[in-house]
Amino acid sequence: MSEPVREAKGTPLARWLPLAGWLAHYDRHSLGRDLLASVIVSVMLVPQALAYALLAGLPAQVGLYASMLPLVLYALFGTSSTLAVGPVAIISLMTASAIAGMSGADGAALSTPKMLAAALLLAFLSGAMLIAMGLLRLGVLVNFISHPVISGFMTASGILIIASQLGPLTGLSLSGGNLIAMGESLSAGGQGLHWPTLVIGVGCLAGLILARRHLKHGLMALGMRASAAGMLCKTTPILAVILTSLLTWGLQFGAQGMALVGSVPGGLPTLSLPSFVSNDWSGLLLSALLISVVGFVESLALAQTLAARRRQRIDPDKELIALGVSNMGAGISGGMPISGGLSRSVVNFDAGAATPLAGAFTAIGILLASLWLTDWLAWLPRATLAAIIIVATTSLIDLAAIKRTFRYSKGDGAALMVTLIITLAHGVESGIIVGIVVSLGLYLKRTSQPHSALVGRVPGSEHFRNVERHEVETDPELAILRIDESLYFANARYLEDTVLALMAERPSLKHLVLACQAVNLIDASALESLEVINERLSAAGVQLHLSEVKGPVMDRLKCSELPANLGGDIYLSTFDAWQALSIHGSHCDQSCARDGISQTTAVG
């Protein structure tokens, strides 16, 4: 594979418009790679765009509109050469949930035009929030959503998406934003199975699953290269669209009650700002924020994974702006909220896309499809799109992650399970909110009771280890307490209690050293606690010392009175403190047992 397009650095224009950085190095070879990738992604995106629009409860053409201008805008502002943005399953499900939560002035469900207006506004608000976060350089905030929460949310969303498509796949009446509501709608009766729909849907589903599992190996057995066989397998959804559309047209299944996509308006979407008057836009703010965060987390993780394979770098803050501009573009061009798509991005990467310009070429392909193929799309069964969604969504479900997470950390496993259960039982918005709250709660619980350990010297070395785990040398008049967490308001009182309990247990104690090699922060509350500890130890005839204080932490401490008032000293290393304060520190290279220093036997 040839080298990726280089990025020009240092120019103000390239800082805000990444396109200006790599366009100067764009050549014919890069153009060929981008064109090839765009053709393959366009073939994939047409059926997915239609399917995800219907998943969001919107007209099918909305998915096509969301795959035009947003892709061009991402090509201008994006920093990933292979991320393929557009409608995706999870964001579509969240869009459907947000719109379903709204109602008209009379309390009734929104009509289709009002639902569309709400979706446009949702995309616009999401984009504005992403841009604001990018300008404020808040890309690091996504780190506050733990991976178990995201994993639980993804798995639950995948299950909900698959469940929601069982209705159009079989002809059954199915509605609701969670498993309970879907079960209630199914038990309430309504229309039964529609056999032509079931045959088309299940047949299409089986064909797509078999193609995913076996087609590549079959083509390779016939002599096709692995890369070409893999690309061809990715285009099987478009083959399903063509075959089922022809079958429906030829047998007139639409006249027999089969649900079809119907008439899809062709041509370009109309550009206009979403209405802030006819919609309760304030009621969409929370949904827009959640869609922004989830979409960004999913896109950034995918973009970074693919960029690492080419040794490229992704700028999170620039990605926030790029995704924000793209979503705002969707909001003004008749689209819906968008994000980076997993399957399309992987195909884009495998096809050799050299720059984000591949996305702009894909937008042209979608435009051509909307101009020339809309008449045929009217015969497309919704069951086919349901099958495409189900097959694409299976990659989101990772039930094995539950076992892995519980085995490693019961707290993280609990956060995963709570997120999964709440999402399934109550809906996507409630699930992600509760998951974030639980994750932050567990973090506060862990850090509010920081792990600390009394350490002693490993004989004949400058290393210090936990007295309960290793055979180490100790001094009855000296205690070295290693603090394994940054000190801030939530754990400041806990540190006080730990130190005072240690002092009560060691009546012969004369020196206490706090080993701070794991402390990256001491906030104002923790500083006050250290001052209180220093005063109480001094009153009891014990000197407080610090060791291995990091530079940035020491810079902050120098702005306080603690160094001047400290009963003891601040040592560069714990070994320096041991040499200065232990009974026979000057002879610490000799046998500490012979010098009268006690030894603690390892217990684990």
Coordinates of C-alpha atoms in Angstrom, one line a residue:
M1 CA 0.0 0.0 0.0
S2 CA 1.4 3.4 -0.9
E3 CA 2.1 6.1 1.7
P4 CA -0.9 8.1 2.9
V5 CA -1.3 11.6 1.8
R6 CA 0.9 13.9 3.9
E7 CA -0.5 16.6 6.0
A8 CA 0.9 20.1 5.7
K9 CA 1.3 21.6 9.2
G10 CA 1.7 25.1 10.5
T11 CA -0.5 27.1 8.2
P12 CA -3.5 28.8 9.9
L13 CA -5.8 27.7 7.1
A14 CA -4.8 24.0 7.5
R15 CA -5.4 24.3 11.3
W16 CA -9.1 25.0 10.7
L17 CA -9.6 23.4 7.3
P18 CA -7.6 20.1 7.2
L19 CA -8.4 19.8 3.5
A20 CA -5.9 22.7 2.9
G21 CA -3.2 20.6 4.5
W22 CA -3.3 17.5 2.3
L23 CA -4.7 18.9 -0.9
A24 CA -1.3 20.3 -2.0
H25 CA 0.0 16.7 -2.1
Y26 CA -3.0 15.2 -3.8
D27 CA -2.0 13.3 -7.0
R28 CA -3.5 11.0 -9.6
H29 CA -2.8 7.9 -7.7
S30 CA -4.7 9.2 -4.6
L31 CA -7.5 10.2 -6.9
G32 CA -7.8 6.7 -8.2
R33 CA -7.9 5.2 -4.8
D34 CA -10.5 7.6 -3.6
L35 CA -12.7 7.0 -6.6
L36 CA -12.6 3.3 -6.3
A37 CA -13.4 3.4 -2.6
S38 CA -16.3 5.8 -3.2
V39 CA -17.9 3.5 -5.7
I40 CA -17.9 0.6 -3.3
V41 CA -19.1 2.6 -0.4
S42 CA -21.8 4.2 -2.5
V43 CA -23.2 0.8 -3.4
M44 CA -23.3 -0.1 0.3
L45 CA -24.7 3.2 1.5
V46 CA -27.8 3.4 -0.7
P47 CA -29.7 0.5 0.9
Q48 CA -28.3 1.4 4.4
A49 CA -29.4 5.0 4.1
L50 CA -32.9 4.0 3.1
A51 CA -33.0 1.4 5.9
Y52 CA -31.7 3.7 8.7
A53 CA -34.1 6.5 7.7
L54 CA -37.0 4.0 8.1
L55 CA -35.5 2.8 11.4
A56 CA -35.6 6.4 12.6
G57 CA -39.3 6.6 11.7
L58 CA -38.7 9.0 8.8
P59 CA -39.3 8.9 5.0
A60 CA -36.7 6.8 3.1
Q61 CA -35.3 9.8 1.2
V62 CA -34.1 11.4 4.4
G63 CA -31.4 8.8 4.6
L64 CA -30.3 9.7 1.1
Y65 CA -30.3 13.4 1.9
A66 CA -28.2 12.7 5.0
S67 CA -25.6 11.1 2.8
M68 CA -24.9 14.0 0.5
L69 CA -24.0 17.4 2.0
P70 CA -22.7 16.0 5.3
L71 CA -20.2 13.8 3.5
V72 CA -18.9 16.8 1.5
L73 CA -18.5 18.9 4.7
Y74 CA -16.7 16.1 6.5
A75 CA -14.3 15.9 3.5
L76 CA -13.5 19.6 4.2
F77 CA -13.1 19.5 7.9
G78 CA -12.4 15.8 8.9
T79 CA -9.0 14.5 10.0
S80 CA -9.6 10.9 9.2
S81 CA -8.8 9.7 5.7
T82 CA -11.1 6.6 5.9
L83 CA -14.0 7.4 8.3
A84 CA -17.2 7.1 6.3
V85 CA -19.9 9.3 7.9
G86 CA -23.7 9.0 7.3
P87 CA -26.7 7.4 8.8
V88 CA -25.9 4.7 11.3
A89 CA -28.0 2.2 13.3
I90 CA -27.6 3.5 16.9
I91 CA -28.0 7.2 16.0
S92 CA -31.1 6.3 14.0
L93 CA -32.5 4.4 16.9
M94 CA -31.8 7.4 19.2
T95 CA -33.4 9.7 16.7
A96 CA -36.5 7.6 16.7
S97 CA -36.6 7.6 20.5
A98 CA -36.2 11.4 20.6
I99 CA -38.9 12.0 18.1
A100 CA -41.3 9.5 19.7
G101 CA -40.9 11.3 23.0
M102 CA -42.4 14.5 21.5
S103 CA -46.0 15.2 20.9
G104 CA -48.1 17.8 19.2
A105 CA -50.0 20.6 20.9
D106 CA -53.0 18.3 21.4
G107 CA -50.9 15.6 23.0
A108 CA -51.2 13.3 19.9
A109 CA -48.2 11.8 18.1
L110 CA -46.5 14.0 15.6
S111 CA -47.4 13.8 11.9
T112 CA -44.8 12.9 9.4
P113 CA -44.0 16.5 8.3
K114 CA -43.6 17.4 12.0
M115 CA -41.4 14.4 12.7
L116 CA -39.2 15.3 9.8
A117 CA -39.0 18.9 11.0
A118 CA -38.0 17.5 14.5
A119 CA -35.3 15.3 12.9
L120 CA -33.8 18.2 11.0
L121 CA -33.8 20.3 14.2
L122 CA -32.2 17.4 16.1
A123 CA -29.4 17.1 13.6
F124 CA -28.8 20.9 13.6
L125 CA -28.7 21.1 17.5
S126 CA -26.4 18.0 17.7
G127 CA -24.1 19.7 15.2
A128 CA -24.1 23.0 17.1
M129 CA -23.2 21.2 20.3
L130 CA -20.4 19.2 18.7
I131 CA -18.9 22.4 17.2
A132 CA -19.1 24.2 20.6
M133 CA -17.4 21.2 22.3
G134 CA -14.7 21.3 19.6
L135 CA -14.0 25.0 19.9
L136 CA -13.8 24.7 23.7
R137 CA -11.4 21.7 23.2
L138 CA -13.6 19.3 25.1
G139 CA -12.7 16.2 23.2
V140 CA -11.3 14.7 26.4
L141 CA -14.7 14.7 28.0
V142 CA -15.6 11.5 26.2
N143 CA -13.2 9.7 28.5
F144 CA -15.7 10.1 31.3
I145 CA -17.9 7.5 29.6
S146 CA -16.4 4.2 30.6
H147 CA -16.0 1.4 28.0
P148 CA -18.3 -1.0 29.9
V149 CA -21.1 1.6 29.7
I150 CA -20.5 2.0 26.0
S151 CA -20.4 -1.8 25.6
G152 CA -23.6 -2.3 27.5
F153 CA -25.3 0.5 25.6
M154 CA -24.1 -0.9 22.2
T155 CA -25.3 -4.4 22.9
A156 CA -28.7 -3.3 24.2
S157 CA -29.2 -1.0 21.3
G158 CA -28.3 -3.8 18.9
I159 CA -30.9 -6.0 20.5
L160 CA -33.5 -3.2 20.4
I161 CA -32.8 -2.5 16.7
I162 CA -33.1 -6.2 15.8
A163 CA -36.3 -6.5 17.8
S164 CA -37.8 -3.4 16.2
Q165 CA -37.2 -4.9 12.7
L166 CA -39.1 -8.1 13.4
G167 CA -42.3 -6.3 12.5
P168 CA -41.4 -5.2 9.0
L169 CA -39.5 -8.5 8.5
T170 CA -42.7 -10.6 9.1
G171 CA -45.6 -8.3 8.6
L172 CA -46.5 -8.3 12.3
S173 CA -47.7 -5.2 14.1
L174 CA -44.8 -4.1 16.4
S175 CA -44.1 -0.7 17.9
G176 CA -42.5 0.9 20.9
G177 CA -39.1 2.2 22.0
N178 CA -38.1 -0.7 24.4
L179 CA -38.6 -4.4 24.7
I180 CA -41.5 -4.1 27.1
A181 CA -43.4 -1.7 24.8
M182 CA -42.7 -4.0 21.9
G183 CA -44.0 -7.0 23.7
E184 CA -47.1 -5.2 24.8
S185 CA -47.8 -4.1 21.2
L186 CA -47.3 -7.6 20.0
S187 CA -49.6 -9.1 22.6
A188 CA -52.3 -6.5 21.9
G189 CA -53.0 -8.3 18.6
G190 CA -53.4 -6.5 15.4
Q191 CA -52.4 -7.9 12.0
G192 CA -50.9 -11.3 11.8
L193 CA -48.2 -12.7 9.8
H194 CA -48.1 -11.6 6.1
W195 CA -46.7 -14.7 4.4
P196 CA -45.3 -13.0 1.3
T197 CA -43.5 -10.5 3.5
L198 CA -42.2 -13.3 5.8
V199 CA -40.9 -15.2 2.8
I200 CA -39.1 -12.2 1.3
G201 CA -37.8 -11.0 4.7
V202 CA -36.5 -14.4 6.0
G203 CA -35.2 -15.4 2.6
C204 CA -33.3 -12.1 2.3
L205 CA -32.0 -12.5 5.9
A206 CA -30.8 -16.0 5.3
G207 CA -29.1 -15.0 2.1
L208 CA -27.2 -12.1 3.6
I209 CA -26.1 -14.2 6.6
L210 CA -24.9 -17.0 4.3
A211 CA -23.1 -14.5 2.1
R212 CA -21.4 -12.9 5.1
R213 CA -20.2 -16.3 6.4
H214 CA -19.4 -18.3 3.3
L215 CA -19.3 -16.2 0.1
K216 CA -15.8 -14.9 0.5
H217 CA -14.3 -18.4 0.9
G218 CA -16.4 -19.7 -2.0
L219 CA -15.1 -16.9 -4.3
M220 CA -11.6 -17.5 -3.2
A221 CA -11.9 -21.2 -3.9
L222 CA -12.9 -20.1 -7.5
G223 CA -9.6 -18.2 -7.8
M224 CA -10.6 -14.7 -6.8
R225 CA -8.2 -12.7 -4.7
A226 CA -9.1 -12.3 -1.0
S227 CA -9.3 -8.5 -1.2
A228 CA -11.6 -8.6 -4.2
A229 CA -13.8 -11.3 -2.7
G230 CA -14.1 -9.4 0.5
M231 CA -15.2 -6.3 -1.3
L232 CA -17.8 -8.2 -3.4
C233 CA -19.2 -9.7 -0.2
K234 CA -19.8 -6.2 1.2
T235 CA -22.0 -5.3 -1.8
T236 CA -24.4 -8.2 -1.3
P237 CA -27.1 -5.9 0.2
I238 CA -27.4 -4.0 -3.0
L239 CA -27.9 -7.4 -4.8
A240 CA -30.7 -8.2 -2.3
V241 CA -32.3 -4.8 -3.1
I242 CA -32.2 -5.4 -6.8
L243 CA -33.5 -9.0 -6.7
T244 CA -36.4 -8.4 -4.2
S245 CA -37.4 -5.2 -6.0
L246 CA -37.6 -7.1 -9.3
L247 CA -39.5 -9.9 -7.6
T248 CA -42.0 -7.5 -6.0
W249 CA -42.5 -5.7 -9.3
G250 CA -43.0 -8.8 -11.3
L251 CA -45.4 -10.6 -8.8
Q252 CA -47.2 -7.4 -7.7
F253 CA -46.7 -8.1 -4.0
G254 CA -47.6 -4.5 -3.2
A255 CA -51.1 -5.1 -4.3
Q256 CA -51.2 -8.1 -1.9
G257 CA -50.5 -5.9 1.1
M258 CA -46.7 -6.1 1.3
A259 CA -45.2 -3.0 2.8
L260 CA -43.0 -1.2 0.2
V261 CA -40.7 1.8 0.4
G262 CA -43.0 3.6 -2.0
S263 CA -42.5 6.7 -3.9
V264 CA -39.1 8.3 -3.1
P265 CA -38.7 11.9 -4.3
G266 CA -35.7 12.3 -6.6
G267 CA -33.3 15.2 -7.0
L268 CA -31.5 17.5 -4.7
P269 CA -32.9 18.3 -1.2
T270 CA -33.9 21.9 -0.5
L271 CA -31.5 23.9 1.7
S272 CA -33.2 25.7 4.6
L273 CA -32.7 26.3 8.3
P274 CA -34.8 24.1 10.6
S275 CA -37.7 25.8 12.2
F276 CA -37.2 26.8 15.8
V277 CA -40.8 28.1 16.0
S278 CA -42.9 25.1 15.0
N279 CA -40.9 22.7 17.2
D280 CA -40.4 22.5 20.9
W281 CA -36.7 22.7 20.4
S282 CA -35.9 22.9 24.1
G283 CA -37.4 19.5 24.5
L284 CA -34.8 18.1 22.1
L285 CA -31.7 19.5 23.8
L286 CA -31.0 16.5 26.0
S287 CA -31.6 14.1 23.1
A288 CA -29.3 16.2 20.9
L289 CA -26.6 16.1 23.6
L290 CA -26.8 12.3 24.0
I291 CA -26.7 11.8 20.2
S292 CA -23.7 14.1 19.9
V293 CA -21.7 12.3 22.6
V294 CA -22.6 8.8 21.5
G295 CA -22.0 9.6 17.9
F296 CA -18.6 11.2 18.6
V297 CA -17.4 8.4 20.9
E298 CA -18.3 5.8 18.2
S299 CA -16.8 7.8 15.4
L300 CA -13.6 8.7 17.3
A301 CA -12.9 5.2 18.4
L302 CA -13.4 3.9 14.8
A303 CA -11.3 6.7 13.2
Q304 CA -8.4 6.2 15.7
T305 CA -8.4 2.4 15.1
L306 CA -8.2 2.8 11.4
A307 CA -5.7 5.7 11.5
A308 CA -3.3 3.6 13.7
R309 CA -3.1 1.0 11.0
R310 CA -1.6 3.7 8.7
R311 CA 0.3 5.4 11.5
Q312 CA -1.8 8.5 11.1
R313 CA -3.1 10.8 13.8
I314 CA -6.7 11.9 14.6
D315 CA -7.3 15.2 16.3
P316 CA -10.3 14.7 18.7
D317 CA -11.2 18.4 18.8
K318 CA -11.0 18.8 15.0
E319 CA -13.2 15.7 14.7
L320 CA -15.8 17.3 17.0
I321 CA -15.9 20.3 14.7
A322 CA -16.0 18.1 11.5
L323 CA -18.9 16.0 12.8
G324 CA -20.6 19.1 14.1
V325 CA -20.4 20.8 10.7
S326 CA -21.6 17.6 9.0
N327 CA -24.6 17.3 11.3
M328 CA -25.5 20.9 10.8
G329 CA -25.3 20.3 7.1
A330 CA -27.7 17.4 7.5
G331 CA -30.1 19.7 9.4
I332 CA -30.2 22.3 6.6
S333 CA -30.4 19.8 3.7
G334 CA -33.3 17.6 4.7
G335 CA -31.2 14.9 6.5
M336 CA -31.0 13.3 9.9
P337 CA -28.3 13.1 12.6
I338 CA -25.2 11.2 11.3
S339 CA -22.0 9.6 12.6
G340 CA -19.2 7.4 11.4
G341 CA -20.4 4.0 10.2
L342 CA -18.4 0.9 11.2
S343 CA -19.0 -1.3 8.1
R344 CA -18.7 1.5 5.6
S345 CA -15.5 2.9 7.2
V346 CA -13.8 -0.6 7.2
V347 CA -14.8 -1.0 3.5
N348 CA -13.5 2.5 2.8
F349 CA -10.2 1.6 4.4
D350 CA -9.9 -1.8 2.7
A351 CA -10.7 -0.2 -0.6
G352 CA -7.7 2.1 -0.2
A353 CA -9.3 5.5 0.4
A354 CA -6.4 7.9 0.5
T355 CA -8.1 11.1 1.8
P356 CA -11.5 12.3 3.1
L357 CA -12.2 13.3 -0.5
A358 CA -13.5 9.7 -1.0
G359 CA -16.5 10.8 1.1
A360 CA -17.2 13.7 -1.2
F361 CA -17.1 11.3 -4.2
T362 CA -19.5 9.0 -2.3
A363 CA -21.9 11.9 -1.9
I364 CA -21.9 12.3 -5.7
G365 CA -22.7 8.7 -6.1
I366 CA -25.7 9.0 -3.7
L367 CA -26.8 12.1 -5.6
L368 CA -26.8 10.1 -8.9
A369 CA -28.7 7.3 -7.2
S370 CA -31.3 9.7 -6.0
L371 CA -31.7 11.2 -9.5
W372 CA -31.9 8.0 -11.5
L373 CA -32.9 5.1 -9.1
T374 CA -35.8 6.5 -7.1
D375 CA -38.4 5.0 -9.5
W376 CA -37.1 1.5 -8.8
L377 CA -36.8 2.1 -5.1
A378 CA -40.6 2.4 -4.9
W379 CA -40.8 -1.4 -5.4
L380 CA -38.3 -2.2 -2.7
P381 CA -39.9 -4.2 0.2
R382 CA -39.4 -2.9 3.7
A383 CA -38.7 -6.5 4.7
T384 CA -35.5 -6.3 2.6
L385 CA -34.3 -3.2 4.4
A386 CA -35.2 -4.9 7.8
A387 CA -33.0 -7.8 6.9
I388 CA -30.2 -5.5 5.9
I389 CA -30.5 -3.7 9.2
I390 CA -30.5 -6.9 11.3
V391 CA -27.4 -8.3 9.6
A392 CA -25.5 -5.0 9.9
T393 CA -26.6 -4.7 13.6
T394 CA -25.4 -8.1 14.8
S395 CA -21.8 -6.7 15.0
L396 CA -23.0 -4.4 17.8
I397 CA -24.0 -7.2 20.1
D398 CA -21.2 -8.5 22.3
L399 CA -22.6 -10.7 25.0
A400 CA -19.2 -12.2 25.8
A401 CA -18.1 -8.8 27.0
I402 CA -20.4 -9.2 30.0
K403 CA -18.5 -12.3 31.2
R404 CA -15.1 -10.7 30.5
T405 CA -16.0 -7.5 32.3
F406 CA -17.4 -9.2 35.4
R407 CA -14.4 -11.5 35.6
Y408 CA -12.1 -8.5 35.6
S409 CA -14.1 -6.0 37.7
K410 CA -17.4 -6.5 39.4
G411 CA -18.0 -2.8 39.6
D412 CA -17.5 -2.3 35.8
G413 CA -19.6 -5.4 35.2
A414 CA -22.4 -3.9 37.2
A415 CA -22.2 -0.6 35.2
L416 CA -22.4 -2.7 32.0
M417 CA -25.4 -4.7 33.2
V418 CA -27.3 -1.7 34.5
T419 CA -26.8 0.2 31.3
L420 CA -27.9 -2.9 29.2
I421 CA -31.0 -3.6 31.3
I422 CA -32.2 0.0 31.6
T423 CA -31.7 0.5 27.8
L424 CA -33.7 -2.7 27.0
A425 CA -36.5 -2.0 29.5
H426 CA -36.8 1.8 29.3
G427 CA -35.2 3.1 26.1
V428 CA -31.9 4.3 24.7
E429 CA -31.8 7.8 26.4
S430 CA -32.5 6.4 29.9
G431 CA -30.0 3.7 29.4
I432 CA -27.1 5.9 28.4
I433 CA -27.9 8.5 31.2
V434 CA -28.1 5.9 33.9
G435 CA -25.0 4.2 32.6
I436 CA -23.0 7.4 32.8
V437 CA -24.3 8.2 36.3
V438 CA -23.4 4.7 37.5
S439 CA -20.0 4.8 35.9
L440 CA -19.2 8.2 37.5
G441 CA -20.6 6.9 40.8
L442 CA -18.3 3.9 40.8
Y443 CA -15.4 6.2 39.9
L444 CA -16.1 8.5 42.8
K445 CA -16.5 5.5 45.1
R446 CA -13.2 4.0 44.1
T447 CA -11.3 7.3 44.3
S448 CA -13.0 8.4 47.5
Q449 CA -11.4 5.5 49.3
P450 CA -7.9 5.4 47.7
H451 CA -5.7 2.4 48.1
S452 CA -2.8 3.0 50.3
A453 CA -0.1 0.7 51.6
L454 CA 2.5 0.7 54.3
V455 CA 5.7 -0.1 52.5
G456 CA 9.1 -1.3 53.6
R457 CA 12.5 -1.6 52.0
V458 CA 13.4 -4.7 49.9
P459 CA 16.7 -5.8 51.5
G460 CA 19.8 -4.7 49.7
S461 CA 17.9 -2.5 47.2
E462 CA 16.4 1.0 46.8
H463 CA 12.9 -0.5 46.2
F464 CA 9.9 -0.4 48.6
R465 CA 7.0 -2.8 48.6
N466 CA 3.8 -3.4 50.5
V467 CA 4.6 -5.0 53.9
E468 CA 1.6 -7.3 53.6
R469 CA 2.8 -8.8 50.3
H470 CA 6.6 -8.9 50.5
E471 CA 9.4 -9.7 52.9
V472 CA 10.7 -6.2 53.6
E473 CA 12.6 -4.2 56.2
T474 CA 10.7 -1.8 58.5
D475 CA 11.5 0.6 61.3
P476 CA 9.3 0.8 64.4
E477 CA 9.8 4.6 64.5
L478 CA 9.3 5.2 60.8
A479 CA 6.1 4.5 58.7
I480 CA 6.1 5.0 54.9
L481 CA 2.6 5.2 53.6
R482 CA 2.3 5.0 49.8
I483 CA -0.8 6.8 48.4
D484 CA -2.0 5.2 45.2
E485 CA -4.4 7.9 44.0
S486 CA -4.5 11.6 43.3
L487 CA -5.8 13.6 46.3
Y488 CA -8.9 15.7 45.9
F489 CA -12.1 16.7 47.7
A490 CA -13.7 13.3 47.6
N491 CA -10.9 11.4 49.4
A492 CA -9.3 14.1 51.5
R493 CA -11.2 13.1 54.7
Y494 CA -10.4 9.4 54.0
L495 CA -6.7 10.2 54.0
E496 CA -7.0 12.0 57.3
D497 CA -8.8 9.0 58.9
T498 CA -6.2 6.6 57.5
V499 CA -3.2 8.6 58.8
L500 CA -4.8 9.1 62.3
A501 CA -5.7 5.4 62.5
L502 CA -2.1 4.5 61.7
M503 CA -0.8 6.9 64.3
A504 CA -3.0 5.4 67.0
E505 CA -1.7 1.9 66.1
R506 CA 1.9 2.9 66.3
P507 CA 2.7 4.5 69.6
S508 CA 6.4 4.4 68.9
L509 CA 6.0 6.3 65.7
K510 CA 8.3 9.4 65.2
H511 CA 8.2 9.9 61.4
L512 CA 5.5 9.4 58.8
V513 CA 6.5 9.6 55.1
L514 CA 3.7 10.0 52.5
A515 CA 5.1 8.5 49.3
C516 CA 3.4 10.4 46.5
Q517 CA 4.7 8.8 43.3
A518 CA 1.1 8.0 42.3
V519 CA -0.3 11.4 43.2
N520 CA -0.9 13.5 40.1
L521 CA -3.1 16.2 41.8
I522 CA -3.6 17.8 45.2
D523 CA -6.6 20.1 45.1
A524 CA -7.5 22.8 47.7
S525 CA -9.5 20.4 49.8
A526 CA -6.7 17.8 49.9
L527 CA -4.2 20.6 50.7
E528 CA -6.3 21.6 53.7
S529 CA -6.4 18.0 54.9
L530 CA -2.6 17.7 54.6
E531 CA -2.3 20.8 56.7
V532 CA -4.6 19.3 59.3
I533 CA -2.7 16.1 59.3
N534 CA 0.6 18.0 59.7
E535 CA -0.8 19.9 62.7
R536 CA -2.2 16.8 64.5
L537 CA 1.0 14.8 63.9
S538 CA 3.1 17.6 65.2
A539 CA 1.0 17.9 68.3
A540 CA 1.6 14.2 68.9
G541 CA 5.3 14.5 68.4
V542 CA 5.4 12.9 64.9
Q543 CA 7.0 14.6 61.9
L544 CA 5.2 14.5 58.6
H545 CA 7.4 14.1 55.5
L546 CA 6.7 13.8 51.8
S547 CA 8.6 11.9 49.1
E548 CA 8.6 11.6 45.3
V549 CA 6.4 14.6 44.8
K550 CA 5.9 15.2 41.1
G551 CA 7.0 18.4 39.5
P552 CA 3.6 19.8 38.6
V553 CA 2.3 18.9 42.1
M554 CA 5.3 20.5 43.8
D555 CA 4.7 23.7 41.8
R556 CA 1.2 23.9 43.2
L557 CA 2.4 23.2 46.8
K558 CA 5.0 26.0 46.5
C559 CA 2.1 28.4 46.2
S560 CA 0.9 27.3 49.6
E561 CA 2.3 27.5 53.2
L562 CA 2.5 23.7 53.5
P563 CA 6.2 23.3 52.6
A564 CA 7.2 26.0 55.1
N565 CA 5.0 24.7 57.9
L566 CA 5.7 21.0 57.3
G567 CA 7.0 19.2 60.4
G568 CA 9.4 17.2 58.4
D569 CA 11.1 17.5 55.0
I570 CA 10.3 16.8 51.3
Y571 CA 12.6 14.1 49.9
L572 CA 13.4 13.4 46.2
S573 CA 12.9 9.7 46.7
T574 CA 11.6 7.3 49.3
F575 CA 15.0 5.8 49.6
D576 CA 16.4 9.2 50.5
A577 CA 13.8 9.4 53.2
W578 CA 14.7 5.9 54.5
Q579 CA 18.4 6.8 54.7
A580 CA 17.7 10.0 56.6
L581 CA 15.0 8.8 59.0
S582 CA 15.5 5.1 59.7
I583 CA 17.4 4.0 62.8
H584 CA 20.5 3.0 60.9
G585 CA 19.9 4.6 57.6
S586 CA 23.5 5.4 57.0
H587 CA 24.2 1.6 57.1
C588 CA 21.2 0.5 55.2
D589 CA 23.3 -1.6 52.8
Q590 CA 24.2 -3.8 55.7
S591 CA 21.9 -6.5 57.0
C592 CA 18.9 -4.7 58.7
A593 CA 18.3 -7.7 60.8
R594 CA 21.7 -7.4 62.4
D595 CA 21.1 -3.7 63.0
G596 CA 18.0 -4.3 65.0
I597 CA 15.4 -3.4 62.4
S598 CA 12.4 -5.7 62.3
Q599 CA 11.4 -7.7 59.2
T600 CA 7.9 -8.3 58.0
T601 CA 7.2 -11.7 56.4
A602 CA 5.2 -11.8 53.2
V603 CA 1.5 -12.9 53.5
G604 CA 0.6 -12.9 49.8

